[in-house]
mmCIF file of C-alpha atoms and ligand atoms in Angstrom:
data_model
loop_
_atom_site.group_PDB
_atom_site.id
_atom_site.type_symbol
_atom_site.label_atom_id
_atom_site.label_comp_id
_atom_site.label_asym_id
_atom_site.label_seq_id
_atom_site.Cartn_x
_atom_site.Cartn_y
_atom_site.Cartn_z
ATOM 1 C CA MET N 267 140.833 5.379 187.171
ATOM 2 C CA SER N 268 143.980 6.868 189.124
ATOM 3 C CA VAL N 269 142.100 7.265 193.168
ATOM 4 C CA PRO N 270 142.823 10.762 195.287
ATOM 5 C CA ASN N 271 145.718 9.597 197.334
ATOM 6 C CA ALA N 272 145.193 9.984 201.683
ATOM 7 C CA GLN N 273 145.061 13.534 202.294
ATOM 8 C CA ARG N 274 142.532 14.442 198.897
ATOM 9 C CA GLN N 275 140.521 11.723 200.508
ATOM 10 C CA ILE N 276 140.579 13.590 204.443
ATOM 11 C CA ASP N 277 140.114 16.615 202.076
ATOM 12 C CA MET N 278 136.838 15.412 200.329
ATOM 13 C CA LEU N 279 135.973 14.513 204.318
ATOM 14 C CA THR N 280 136.659 17.741 205.429
ATOM 15 C CA LYS N 281 134.417 19.175 202.497
ATOM 16 C CA MET N 282 131.486 17.017 203.121
ATOM 17 C CA LEU N 283 131.540 17.490 206.733
ATOM 18 C CA ARG N 284 131.874 22.260 206.336
ATOM 19 C CA ILE N 285 128.507 21.604 204.106
ATOM 20 C CA ARG N 286 126.963 19.134 205.665
ATOM 21 C CA GLU N 287 127.734 21.499 209.576
ATOM 22 C CA PHE N 288 126.784 24.717 207.642
ATOM 23 C CA GLU N 289 123.219 23.533 206.392
ATOM 24 C CA GLU N 290 122.426 22.155 209.401
ATOM 25 C CA ARG N 291 122.891 25.924 211.802
ATOM 26 C CA VAL N 292 120.713 27.030 208.207
ATOM 27 C CA LYS N 293 118.245 24.477 209.461
ATOM 28 C CA ARG N 294 118.188 25.530 212.789
ATOM 29 C CA THR N 295 118.374 29.472 212.056
ATOM 30 C CA PHE N 296 115.787 28.335 210.674
ATOM 31 C CA THR N 297 113.134 26.265 212.978
ATOM 32 C CA ASP N 298 115.102 28.049 216.098
ATOM 33 C CA HIS N 299 114.758 31.983 215.489
ATOM 34 C CA PRO N 300 111.849 32.240 213.156
ATOM 35 C CA GLY N 301 112.156 35.086 211.162
ATOM 36 C CA VAL N 302 115.861 35.677 210.803
ATOM 37 C CA ILE N 303 116.144 33.945 207.325
ATOM 38 C CA ARG N 304 112.959 35.714 205.117
ATOM 39 C CA GLY N 305 112.494 33.261 201.786
ATOM 40 C CA HIS N 306 113.276 29.745 201.394
ATOM 41 C CA THR N 307 116.076 27.246 201.835
ATOM 42 C CA HIS N 308 117.147 24.203 200.132
ATOM 43 C CA LEU N 309 119.350 21.978 201.750
ATOM 44 C CA ALA N 310 121.942 20.012 199.603
ATOM 45 C CA ASP N 311 122.070 16.838 203.117
ATOM 46 C CA GLY N 312 122.437 13.510 201.371
ATOM 47 C CA ALA N 313 124.021 14.563 197.838
ATOM 48 C CA GLU N 314 127.028 15.842 199.773
ATOM 49 C CA ALA N 315 129.221 13.495 198.129
ATOM 50 C CA SER N 316 128.747 14.491 194.551
ATOM 51 C CA ILE N 317 129.319 17.724 195.599
ATOM 52 C CA VAL N 318 132.631 17.498 196.584
ATOM 53 C CA GLY N 319 133.341 13.994 193.530
ATOM 54 C CA SER N 320 132.824 16.523 191.485
ATOM 55 C CA LEU N 321 134.139 19.309 192.282
ATOM 56 C CA SER N 322 137.330 17.448 193.028
ATOM 57 C CA HIS N 323 138.152 17.487 189.033
ATOM 58 C CA PHE N 324 137.611 21.532 189.255
ATOM 59 C CA LYS N 325 141.135 24.450 188.125
ATOM 60 C CA LYS N 326 141.317 27.474 188.478
ATOM 61 C CA GLY N 327 139.273 29.150 185.701
ATOM 62 C CA ASP N 328 136.936 26.681 185.173
ATOM 63 C CA ALA N 329 133.002 27.518 185.646
ATOM 64 C CA ALA N 330 130.422 26.047 187.985
ATOM 65 C CA LEU N 331 126.285 26.704 187.754
ATOM 66 C CA ALA N 332 123.565 24.895 190.450
ATOM 67 C CA THR N 333 119.347 25.650 191.162
ATOM 68 C CA TYR N 334 118.871 26.843 194.478
ATOM 69 C CA ARG N 335 119.780 24.161 196.058
ATOM 70 C CA CYS N 336 123.366 25.514 195.962
ATOM 71 C CA HIS N 337 125.019 25.990 199.293
ATOM 72 C CA GLY N 338 127.709 22.986 199.487
ATOM 73 C CA TYR N 339 129.312 23.873 196.706
ATOM 74 C CA PRO N 340 130.887 27.503 196.600
ATOM 75 C CA ILE N 341 131.604 25.821 199.445
ATOM 76 C CA ALA N 342 133.528 23.131 197.959
ATOM 77 C CA LEU N 343 134.911 25.213 196.280
ATOM 78 C CA GLY N 344 137.137 27.449 198.980
ATOM 79 C CA THR N 345 134.140 30.704 199.139
ATOM 80 C CA ASP N 346 133.985 31.924 202.430
ATOM 81 C CA THR N 347 131.265 29.860 204.719
ATOM 82 C CA LYS N 348 130.400 33.621 207.005
ATOM 83 C CA ALA N 349 130.051 35.388 203.371
ATOM 84 C CA MET N 350 127.982 32.567 202.883
ATOM 85 C CA MET N 351 126.162 32.845 205.541
ATOM 86 C CA ALA N 352 124.956 36.987 205.708
ATOM 87 C CA GLU N 353 123.736 35.788 202.525
ATOM 88 C CA ILE N 354 121.478 33.507 203.649
ATOM 89 C CA LEU N 355 120.414 35.763 206.416
ATOM 90 C CA GLY N 356 120.036 38.683 204.134
ATOM 91 C CA ARG N 357 122.605 40.576 205.450
ATOM 92 C CA VAL N 358 124.841 44.034 204.176
ATOM 93 C CA ASP N 359 127.805 41.316 204.705
ATOM 94 C CA GLY N 360 126.816 38.406 202.187
ATOM 95 C CA LEU N 361 128.344 37.455 199.200
ATOM 96 C CA CYS N 362 125.500 39.666 197.478
ATOM 97 C CA LYS N 363 125.801 42.453 199.659
ATOM 98 C CA GLY N 364 122.256 40.823 201.317
ATOM 99 C CA LEU N 365 120.404 41.309 198.066
ATOM 100 C CA GLY N 366 119.676 37.637 196.737
ATOM 101 C CA GLY N 367 119.922 35.255 199.842
ATOM 102 C CA SER N 368 119.758 31.327 199.925
ATOM 103 C CA MET N 369 118.842 30.766 196.260
ATOM 104 C CA HIS N 370 121.125 32.956 194.471
ATOM 105 C CA LEU N 371 124.700 31.944 196.178
ATOM 106 C CA THR N 372 127.508 33.994 193.065
ATOM 107 C CA ASP N 373 130.682 33.680 194.567
ATOM 108 C CA VAL N 374 132.194 34.620 189.974
ATOM 109 C CA LYS N 375 136.046 35.430 191.291
ATOM 110 C CA LYS N 376 136.203 31.361 193.286
ATOM 111 C CA GLY N 377 134.273 29.930 189.333
ATOM 112 C CA PHE N 378 130.410 29.656 190.826
ATOM 113 C CA LEU N 379 128.673 32.138 188.471
ATOM 114 C CA GLY N 380 125.368 31.671 190.297
ATOM 115 C CA THR N 381 122.380 29.757 190.984
ATOM 116 C CA SER N 382 119.052 30.603 190.083
ATOM 117 C CA GLY N 383 115.123 29.285 191.776
ATOM 118 C CA ILE N 384 113.898 28.477 188.651
ATOM 119 C CA VAL N 385 114.366 24.870 188.119
ATOM 120 C CA GLY N 386 116.143 23.967 184.396
ATOM 121 C CA ALA N 387 117.718 27.915 183.918
ATOM 122 C CA GLY N 388 121.181 27.124 184.720
ATOM 123 C CA ILE N 389 121.554 24.478 182.428
ATOM 124 C CA PRO N 390 121.132 26.270 179.524
ATOM 125 C CA HIS N 391 123.271 29.383 180.570
ATOM 126 C CA ALA N 392 126.079 27.154 181.420
ATOM 127 C CA ALA N 393 125.818 26.075 177.833
ATOM 128 C CA GLY N 394 126.531 29.197 177.523
ATOM 129 C CA ALA N 395 129.937 29.649 179.660
ATOM 130 C CA ALA N 396 131.322 26.504 178.217
ATOM 131 C CA TRP N 397 131.694 28.045 174.900
ATOM 132 C CA ALA N 398 132.821 31.513 176.676
ATOM 133 C CA ALA N 399 135.586 29.182 177.676
ATOM 134 C CA GLN N 400 135.981 27.251 173.918
ATOM 135 C CA ILE N 401 136.875 30.477 172.428
ATOM 136 C CA ARG N 402 139.551 31.301 175.031
ATOM 137 C CA LYS N 403 140.882 27.364 174.535
ATOM 138 C CA LYS N 404 142.771 27.210 177.825
ATOM 139 C CA ARG N 405 140.948 24.084 178.183
ATOM 140 C CA GLU N 406 138.426 25.622 180.815
ATOM 141 C CA VAL N 407 135.554 22.986 181.503
ATOM 142 C CA VAL N 408 132.234 24.144 183.013
ATOM 143 C CA PHE N 409 130.330 21.927 185.936
ATOM 144 C CA CYS N 410 126.430 22.467 185.336
ATOM 145 C CA PHE N 411 124.763 20.675 188.164
ATOM 146 C CA PHE N 412 120.963 20.136 188.224
ATOM 147 C CA GLY N 413 118.287 17.862 189.444
ATOM 148 C CA ASP N 414 116.148 15.049 188.649
ATOM 149 C CA GLY N 415 112.866 16.644 187.605
ATOM 150 C CA ALA N 416 114.913 19.901 185.657
ATOM 151 C CA SER N 417 115.606 17.074 183.416
ATOM 152 C CA LYS N 418 112.022 16.695 182.541
ATOM 153 C CA GLN N 419 112.436 20.823 181.137
ATOM 154 C CA GLY N 420 112.496 21.972 177.971
ATOM 155 C CA ALA N 421 116.012 23.482 178.414
ATOM 156 C CA PHE N 422 117.382 20.691 179.128
ATOM 157 C CA ALA N 423 117.343 18.958 175.778
ATOM 158 C CA GLU N 424 116.870 22.345 173.904
ATOM 159 C CA THR N 425 120.567 22.285 175.106
ATOM 160 C CA LEU N 426 121.455 19.386 175.326
ATOM 161 C CA ASN N 427 121.921 19.256 172.410
ATOM 162 C CA ILE N 428 123.731 22.381 170.840
ATOM 163 C CA ALA N 429 126.126 21.715 173.551
ATOM 164 C CA SER N 430 126.529 18.125 172.253
ATOM 165 C CA LEU N 431 126.767 19.592 168.957
ATOM 166 C CA TRP N 432 129.094 22.571 169.448
ATOM 167 C CA LYS N 433 131.467 20.209 171.416
ATOM 168 C CA LEU N 434 131.348 22.654 174.157
ATOM 169 C CA PRO N 435 133.107 21.404 176.973
ATOM 170 C CA VAL N 436 130.284 21.482 179.758
ATOM 171 C CA ILE N 437 129.885 18.113 182.689
ATOM 172 C CA PHE N 438 126.058 18.154 183.032
ATOM 173 C CA VAL N 439 125.950 16.548 186.325
ATOM 174 C CA MET N 440 121.667 15.795 187.194
ATOM 175 C CA GLU N 441 121.685 15.020 191.141
ATOM 176 C CA ASN N 442 118.347 12.839 191.067
ATOM 177 C CA ASN N 443 117.221 12.029 194.229
ATOM 178 C CA GLY N 444 114.394 10.504 194.003
ATOM 179 C CA TYR N 445 112.455 13.663 194.211
ATOM 180 C CA ASN N 446 110.863 17.237 192.485
ATOM 181 C CA VAL N 447 108.925 18.793 195.160
ATOM 182 C CA VAL N 448 107.001 15.779 195.768
ATOM 183 C CA THR N 449 106.485 14.138 192.356
ATOM 184 C CA THR N 450 108.995 11.521 192.418
ATOM 185 C CA SER N 451 110.844 10.465 189.549
ATOM 186 C CA ALA N 452 110.470 7.154 189.581
ATOM 187 C CA GLN N 453 109.256 4.882 187.176
ATOM 188 C CA GLU N 454 106.536 3.024 188.260
ATOM 189 C CA ASP N 455 104.217 6.816 189.453
ATOM 190 C CA ALA N 456 102.374 8.314 187.421
ATOM 191 C CA ASN N 457 103.886 11.073 187.355
ATOM 192 C CA ALA N 458 107.473 9.727 186.399
ATOM 193 C CA ALA N 459 110.897 11.013 183.898
ATOM 194 C CA ALA N 460 110.008 8.521 181.050
ATOM 195 C CA GLY N 461 113.153 6.391 180.496
ATOM 196 C CA GLN N 462 115.340 4.745 183.573
ATOM 197 C CA PRO N 463 118.245 5.021 184.013
ATOM 198 C CA LEU N 464 117.855 8.678 183.060
ATOM 199 C CA SER N 465 121.383 8.592 182.300
ATOM 200 C CA ILE N 466 120.046 7.424 179.284
ATOM 201 C CA LYS N 467 118.485 10.472 177.532
ATOM 202 C CA ALA N 468 122.147 10.673 176.405
ATOM 203 C CA LYS N 469 122.154 8.605 173.603
ATOM 204 C CA SER N 470 119.638 11.094 172.205
ATOM 205 C CA PHE N 471 121.961 13.468 172.047
ATOM 206 C CA ALA N 472 125.927 11.613 171.083
ATOM 207 C CA MET N 473 127.380 12.073 174.034
ATOM 208 C CA PRO N 474 128.542 9.744 176.673
ATOM 209 C CA GLY N 475 125.484 8.961 179.612
ATOM 210 C CA VAL N 476 126.959 7.736 182.859
ATOM 211 C CA THR N 477 125.088 6.977 186.484
ATOM 212 C CA VAL N 478 126.961 6.595 189.101
ATOM 213 C CA ASP N 479 126.611 6.407 193.125
ATOM 214 C CA GLY N 480 126.527 9.744 194.369
ATOM 215 C CA THR N 481 126.771 8.756 197.534
ATOM 216 C CA ASP N 482 130.821 7.956 197.183
ATOM 217 C CA PRO N 483 132.419 10.877 196.548
ATOM 218 C CA LEU N 484 135.202 8.274 195.045
ATOM 219 C CA ALA N 485 132.384 7.172 192.560
ATOM 220 C CA VAL N 486 131.398 9.867 192.184
ATOM 221 C CA ALA N 487 134.997 11.966 191.241
ATOM 222 C CA ALA N 488 135.547 9.347 188.938
ATOM 223 C CA ALA N 489 133.304 9.667 186.081
ATOM 224 C CA VAL N 490 132.989 13.221 186.517
ATOM 225 C CA GLY N 491 136.789 13.082 185.990
ATOM 226 C CA LYS N 492 136.346 11.270 182.605
ATOM 227 C CA ALA N 493 133.984 13.744 181.940
ATOM 228 C CA VAL N 494 136.159 16.483 182.311
ATOM 229 C CA ARG N 495 138.979 15.116 180.665
ATOM 230 C CA ARG N 496 136.832 14.329 177.706
ATOM 231 C CA ALA N 497 135.721 17.872 177.698
ATOM 232 C CA ARG N 498 139.969 19.495 178.358
ATOM 233 C CA ARG N 499 140.059 17.077 175.385
ATOM 234 C CA GLY N 500 137.866 19.277 173.064
ATOM 235 C CA ASP N 501 135.190 16.281 172.432
ATOM 236 C CA GLY N 502 132.375 17.690 174.492
ATOM 237 C CA PRO N 503 130.050 17.184 176.846
ATOM 238 C CA THR N 504 128.901 13.969 179.270
ATOM 239 C CA LEU N 505 125.587 13.640 180.583
ATOM 240 C CA VAL N 506 126.605 11.571 184.460
ATOM 241 C CA GLU N 507 123.382 11.305 187.037
ATOM 242 C CA SER N 508 124.602 11.026 190.038
ATOM 243 C CA LYS N 509 122.025 8.614 192.480
ATOM 244 C CA VAL N 510 121.946 11.689 195.694
ATOM 245 C CA TYR N 511 120.025 11.136 199.047
ATOM 246 C CA ARG N 512 117.549 14.285 199.716
ATOM 247 C CA LEU N 513 117.605 13.453 203.864
ATOM 248 C CA SER N 514 114.996 16.670 204.922
ATOM 249 C CA ALA N 515 112.571 17.823 203.133
ATOM 250 C CA HIS N 516 112.667 19.363 199.677
ATOM 251 C CA GLY N 517 112.504 23.256 201.642
ATOM 252 C CA ASN N 518 111.974 24.843 204.835
ATOM 253 C CA ILE N 519 107.961 25.636 204.489
ATOM 254 C CA ILE N 520 106.366 29.476 205.306
ATOM 255 C CA ALA N 521 103.988 28.690 207.798
ATOM 256 C CA PRO N 522 100.382 30.525 207.897
ATOM 257 C CA PRO N 523 100.388 33.459 211.254
ATOM 258 C CA GLY N 524 100.585 32.331 214.523
ATOM 259 C CA VAL N 525 101.894 29.016 213.019
ATOM 260 C CA PRO N 526 105.233 28.676 214.352
ATOM 261 C CA LEU N 527 107.465 28.147 210.889
ATOM 262 C CA HIS N 528 109.570 24.806 210.544
ATOM 263 C CA TYR N 529 111.370 22.798 208.392
ATOM 264 C CA PRO N 530 109.411 19.201 207.781
ATOM 265 C CA GLU N 531 110.579 15.725 207.997
ATOM 266 C CA HIS N 532 110.943 13.396 204.389
ATOM 267 C CA GLU N 533 108.124 14.529 202.835
ATOM 268 C CA ALA N 534 107.923 10.406 201.930
ATOM 269 C CA ILE N 535 107.305 10.042 205.432
ATOM 270 C CA THR N 536 104.562 13.514 205.305
ATOM 271 C CA VAL N 537 103.104 12.691 202.502
ATOM 272 C CA PHE N 538 103.677 9.224 201.246
ATOM 273 C CA GLY N 539 104.466 8.033 204.375
ATOM 274 C CA LYS N 540 107.484 5.588 203.127
ATOM 275 C CA ARG N 541 109.210 5.170 206.867
ATOM 276 C CA GLU N 542 111.215 2.362 205.539
ATOM 277 C CA GLU N 543 112.491 4.473 201.625
ATOM 278 C CA TYR N 544 113.803 7.514 204.455
ATOM 279 C CA GLU N 545 115.013 5.600 207.019
ATOM 280 C CA ALA N 546 117.389 3.397 204.410
ATOM 281 C CA ALA N 547 118.215 6.506 203.164
ATOM 282 C CA LEU N 548 119.624 7.775 206.724
ATOM 283 C CA ARG N 549 121.901 3.852 206.579
ATOM 284 C CA GLY N 550 123.452 5.697 203.658
ATOM 285 C CA ASP N 551 124.269 8.822 204.473
ATOM 286 C CA PRO N 552 127.239 9.466 202.590
ATOM 287 C CA VAL N 553 128.657 12.171 205.190
ATOM 288 C CA PRO N 554 129.094 9.298 208.195
ATOM 289 C CA ARG N 555 129.711 6.825 206.072
ATOM 290 C CA PHE N 556 132.777 8.219 203.929
ATOM 291 C CA ARG N 557 134.217 8.711 207.412
ATOM 292 C CA GLY N 558 133.807 5.620 208.077
ATOM 293 C CA ILE N 559 135.299 4.068 205.860
ATOM 294 C CA LEU N 560 138.404 6.422 205.760
ATOM 295 C CA VAL N 561 138.395 4.996 210.002
ATOM 296 C CA GLN N 562 138.628 1.767 209.064
ATOM 297 C CA ASN N 563 140.961 1.598 206.254
ATOM 298 C CA GLY N 564 143.394 3.693 208.145
ATOM 299 C CA THR N 565 144.123 6.710 206.624
ATOM 300 C CA LEU N 566 142.633 8.943 209.212
ATOM 301 C CA THR N 567 141.695 8.107 212.801
ATOM 302 C CA ALA N 568 138.768 8.913 214.871
ATOM 303 C CA ALA N 569 140.402 11.049 216.399
ATOM 304 C CA ALA N 570 141.884 12.916 214.580
ATOM 305 C CA ALA N 571 138.349 12.207 212.521
ATOM 306 C CA ASP N 572 136.939 13.735 215.413
ATOM 307 C CA ALA N 573 138.882 17.046 215.129
ATOM 308 C CA ILE N 574 138.434 18.161 211.812
ATOM 309 C CA THR N 575 134.672 17.526 213.028
ATOM 310 C CA GLN N 576 135.297 20.221 216.085
ATOM 311 C CA LYS N 577 137.144 22.562 213.650
ATOM 312 C CA VAL N 578 134.188 22.445 210.942
ATOM 313 C CA VAL N 579 131.982 23.005 213.735
ATOM 314 C CA ALA N 580 133.613 26.116 215.420
ATOM 315 C CA GLU N 581 134.431 27.508 211.676
ATOM 316 C CA MET N 582 130.411 27.094 210.778
ATOM 317 C CA GLU N 583 129.039 28.853 214.628
ATOM 318 C CA ALA N 584 131.089 31.707 214.168
ATOM 319 C CA ALA N 585 129.896 32.123 210.070
ATOM 320 C CA VAL N 586 126.815 32.267 212.203
ATOM 321 C CA LYS N 587 128.055 35.054 214.464
ATOM 322 C CA PHE N 588 129.571 36.942 211.870
ATOM 323 C CA ALA N 589 125.881 36.932 209.355
ATOM 324 C CA VAL N 590 123.898 37.761 212.930
ATOM 325 C CA ALA N 591 126.036 40.735 214.135
ATOM 326 C CA SER N 592 126.033 42.128 210.199
ATOM 327 C CA PRO N 593 123.503 44.961 209.397
ATOM 328 C CA TYR N 594 120.395 45.066 206.670
ATOM 329 C CA PRO N 595 121.332 46.725 203.620
ATOM 330 C CA LYS N 596 120.008 49.694 203.074
ATOM 331 C CA LEU N 597 116.416 50.238 201.900
ATOM 332 C CA GLU N 598 118.123 52.476 199.028
ATOM 333 C CA SER N 599 120.842 50.237 198.268
ATOM 334 C CA ALA N 600 117.528 47.885 197.063
ATOM 335 C CA LEU N 601 117.645 48.558 193.499
ATOM 336 C CA ASP N 602 121.532 49.610 192.667
ATOM 337 C CA HIS N 603 122.056 45.800 191.163
ATOM 338 C CA VAL N 604 119.039 45.904 188.915
ATOM 339 C CA TYR N 605 120.182 46.442 185.118
ATOM 340 C CA ALA N 606 116.826 46.815 183.194
HETATM 341 C C1 TPP Q 952 110.068 26.351 185.645
HETATM 342 C C2 TPP Q 952 110.480 26.394 187.043
HETATM 343 N N1 TPP Q 952 108.765 25.782 187.022
HETATM 344 C C3 TPP Q 952 108.783 24.489 188.289
HETATM 345 C C4 TPP Q 952 109.337 24.919 189.295
HETATM 346 C C5 TPP Q 952 108.597 24.684 190.546
HETATM 347 N N2 TPP Q 952 109.169 24.045 191.397
HETATM 348 C C6 TPP Q 952 110.409 24.518 192.208
HETATM 349 S S1 TPP Q 952 111.448 23.627 192.372
HETATM 350 C C7 TPP Q 952 111.395 21.947 191.908
HETATM 351 C C8 TPP Q 952 111.206 20.437 191.540
HETATM 352 C C9 TPP Q 952 112.648 19.919 191.194
HETATM 353 O O1 TPP Q 952 112.987 18.672 190.947
HETATM 354 P P1 TPP Q 952 114.529 19.285 191.009
HETATM 355 O O2 TPP Q 952 115.232 19.524 189.718
HETATM 356 O O3 TPP Q 952 114.594 17.272 191.249
HETATM 357 O O4 TPP Q 952 115.295 19.574 191.463
HETATM 358 P P2 TPP Q 952 115.308 18.863 193.717
HETATM 359 O O5 TPP Q 952 114.435 20.248 194.438
HETATM 360 O O6 TPP Q 952 114.597 17.716 193.863
HETATM 361 O O7 TPP Q 952 117.172 19.054 193.815
HETATM 362 C C10 TPP Q 952 110.018 22.581 191.543
HETATM 363 C C11 TPP Q 952 108.849 21.887 190.114
HETATM 364 C C12 TPP Q 952 110.178 26.228 189.574
HETATM 365 N N3 TPP Q 952 110.701 26.745 190.363
HETATM 366 N N4 TPP Q 952 110.447 26.992 188.245
HETATM 367 MG MG1 MG Q 953 114.968 15.815 192.507
#
């Protein structure tokens, strides 16, 4: 395993910070300015290391697909954060002209093929994109991100089966944050996911399966790197279970009329009362932890890390300003991109 050099590690930290600060502003806009963001948003706080470590292997021509918890991936791929924020606010300068919103971010030029609110929907789409890549014979691969809950869907089993049989170049990255809204994936839970660790499901489809600490970007990069090399060689898919945290609620809550909209704390507190679990997750927060490691081992100074953070904050403040100033799309444009 080759460890990314110092500059690449700093780039990884920068991307993790960009994801965190972008989403922090989504959260604040939602809570402090009710009505400015319509519909749901789902944050990836706690999964930044998994996103950035996985996509550190992304090359031009590759593709990625994800779920509704989708702000981090395009940021890691270099999508313009102004267009992303405008999309989330439903404005005409958004990535999808304001018609998609938070759950439907798409940037085909950057290889981010799309997202969906339907749990598991991206998994077969990824196989289709990988089949196209196989036909093109350019050693391109597809990164397919989904949750632990999605692994309970039929589409997961069907896709892993065909992907293995056809040796499709897919890296299935299951981001296991332990929750499916409020249901858990722990074995002792009545609504559990059978078979632990969840990566053992790979065995029945005759592909490698590995579980990795998804809060460590270097560990994720090492595991996904191996899977990417296998896929580029033409040897087929791998299932990587990346264990992450969900540091805020499943999504925002649309409150009844008259009640302020809010982002509740983690449901583990509000629903299950597992405050200890939440506090442990906060102690393992991948963003400050990776920053701390890089400063401690001398990869960058604390002052340099602060300077990166300030630059990132300025970028994200500018993204909000841009989005707020952008107009809403015209009503007549609502059906412009509907093909059925
Ligand atoms: C097909 C389908 N079934 C149910 C839902 C309702 N739903 C939305 S998110 C979710 C939980 C998904 O959990 P997981 O796959 O672990 O993703 P996470 O939200 O934890 O990232 C469910 C059941 C849905 N959107 N689509
Ligand atoms: Mg989950």
